[in-house]
Amino acid sequence: MLKKSLFYILFALSLAGVMGLSYISDKLERSPTVSCNKPYGFFSTKKAKQYTSPEKLVVQPWRGQHQVYAVFKIPKGYQHEYLFRLKLPGEATRCGGLVPIEKSVSTDISNNQEYYLVQGYLNTRIALNLIAKGKINDLKQAENWQLGYVKQ
């Protein structure tokens, strides 16, 4: 009887330990919230850094995941940073990640051979939090979204 109880206690502790480590690992490594302190996200260069605001903004987090994004136009021959900044009045600076543009998104943006497009996503939870604070109009202002780029 004592061996059986000891087995169940050790099994429960092992299970709790594995689940706890899995939860902590998931939070640390795969967090969808992008930190602005990532060392690889922004260029620290002596070259002249320029900034652009988005050509297109979509702020519809109620439609689900990946429905808060900006599309930026970058001149050919320039390298963009890996994160964009969202600076709203009275709020901390937030950052989002960039991905290659989706074809369905770029159809209504005029694009010539002198530019290429990148799409930046803001975490849906961050967008909903800002909307709950009454910042939806600030969120929809293109000048609050910035992406830096430098000459290659």
XYZ file of C-alpha atoms in Angstrom:
152
model
C 0.000 0.000 0.000
C 2.851 2.398 0.874
C 4.643 1.616 -2.409
C 1.495 2.341 -4.398
C 0.988 5.697 -2.645
C 4.632 6.623 -3.122
C 4.364 5.754 -6.832
C 1.302 8.014 -7.274
C 2.970 10.895 -5.430
C 6.139 10.639 -7.531
C 4.084 10.333 -10.711
C 2.045 13.443 -9.821
C 5.184 15.442 -8.975
C 6.868 14.369 -12.208
C 3.806 15.291 -14.244
C 3.536 18.680 -12.541
C 7.246 19.326 -13.141
C 7.085 18.465 -16.833
C 3.957 20.563 -17.349
C 5.473 23.481 -15.433
C 8.689 23.423 -17.455
C 6.715 23.153 -20.676
C 4.576 26.156 -19.731
C 7.577 28.288 -18.761
C 9.492 27.289 -21.890
C 6.518 28.144 -24.088
C 6.147 31.567 -22.492
C 9.834 32.414 -22.759
C 10.566 31.209 -26.268
C 7.357 31.495 -28.242
C 5.717 34.553 -26.811
C 3.745 36.286 -29.566
C 4.424 39.636 -27.945
C 7.450 41.172 -29.605
C 9.799 43.028 -27.307
C 11.351 46.269 -28.527
C 14.538 45.261 -26.699
C 15.450 42.473 -29.104
C 19.093 43.066 -30.104
C 18.512 41.919 -33.679
C 15.392 44.030 -34.296
C 16.885 47.414 -35.111
C 19.981 48.667 -36.892
C 22.653 50.483 -34.964
C 24.507 52.049 -37.843
C 26.360 55.227 -38.716
C 24.577 55.323 -42.055
C 21.639 57.673 -42.407
C 18.563 55.832 -41.171
C 15.262 56.813 -42.712
C 11.741 56.025 -41.565
C 8.552 55.307 -43.407
C 4.919 55.085 -42.391
C 2.607 52.416 -43.819
C 0.847 52.613 -47.147
C -2.009 50.521 -45.784
C -3.293 49.929 -42.248
C -5.779 47.297 -41.132
C -7.044 47.472 -37.543
C -9.783 44.855 -37.184
C -8.799 42.595 -34.249
C -12.408 41.479 -33.781
C -12.032 39.516 -37.039
C -9.429 37.263 -35.408
C -5.717 36.697 -35.425
C -3.526 38.563 -37.956
C -6.052 41.317 -38.580
C -3.966 44.181 -37.190
C -1.188 44.942 -39.649
C 0.562 47.601 -41.689
C 2.037 47.412 -45.175
C 5.246 49.386 -45.661
C 6.885 50.441 -48.948
C 10.692 50.256 -48.931
C 12.850 51.582 -51.810
C 14.855 48.936 -53.671
C 18.494 48.945 -52.597
C 17.557 49.584 -48.969
C 17.396 47.111 -46.086
C 14.533 47.443 -43.617
C 14.770 46.768 -39.901
C 13.360 43.501 -38.592
C 10.823 45.123 -36.273
C 8.563 48.145 -36.641
C 7.640 50.592 -33.884
C 4.184 51.700 -32.826
C 4.350 54.959 -30.855
C 0.992 56.110 -29.480
C 0.639 59.258 -27.367
C 0.679 58.432 -23.649
C 1.660 54.782 -24.243
C 4.879 52.818 -24.167
C 6.418 52.068 -27.551
C 5.256 48.722 -28.896
C 6.926 46.650 -31.606
C 5.787 44.133 -34.154
C 7.400 41.657 -36.500
C 7.693 41.853 -40.264
C 6.945 39.190 -42.841
C 6.970 39.106 -46.649
C 3.821 40.585 -48.109
C 0.841 38.337 -48.800
C -0.499 38.515 -52.353
C -4.078 39.102 -51.161
C -2.963 42.151 -49.172
C -0.888 43.820 -51.884
C -3.541 43.850 -54.612
C -4.869 47.301 -53.707
C -1.454 48.950 -53.244
C 0.258 50.462 -56.256
C 3.726 48.999 -56.457
C 6.305 49.831 -59.061
C 9.754 48.405 -59.646
C 11.406 51.024 -57.406
C 9.879 49.656 -54.160
C 9.179 46.408 -52.383
C 6.484 45.757 -49.790
C 6.703 44.261 -46.310
C 3.889 43.515 -43.912
C 4.149 44.141 -40.176
C 1.842 42.484 -37.662
C 0.881 43.845 -34.266
C -0.136 41.271 -31.673
C -3.942 41.055 -31.478
C -3.930 41.139 -27.671
C -1.925 44.364 -27.693
C -4.340 45.916 -30.186
C -7.390 44.892 -28.127
C -5.757 46.286 -24.978
C -5.108 49.624 -26.716
C -8.665 49.733 -28.082
C -10.016 49.070 -24.575
C -7.998 52.107 -23.423
C -9.721 54.232 -26.081
C -6.732 54.414 -28.443
C -8.396 53.047 -31.593
C -8.152 56.373 -33.441
C -4.447 56.664 -32.566
C -3.955 53.075 -33.688
C -5.431 53.916 -37.097
C -3.064 56.869 -37.667
C -0.280 55.891 -40.097
C 2.208 58.363 -38.600
C 2.183 56.374 -35.328
C 3.621 53.336 -37.129
C 7.298 53.552 -38.165
C 9.729 51.283 -39.951
C 13.374 52.224 -40.295
C 15.558 51.409 -43.278
C 19.113 52.076 -44.453
C 20.986 51.933 -47.744
C 22.530 48.521 -48.353
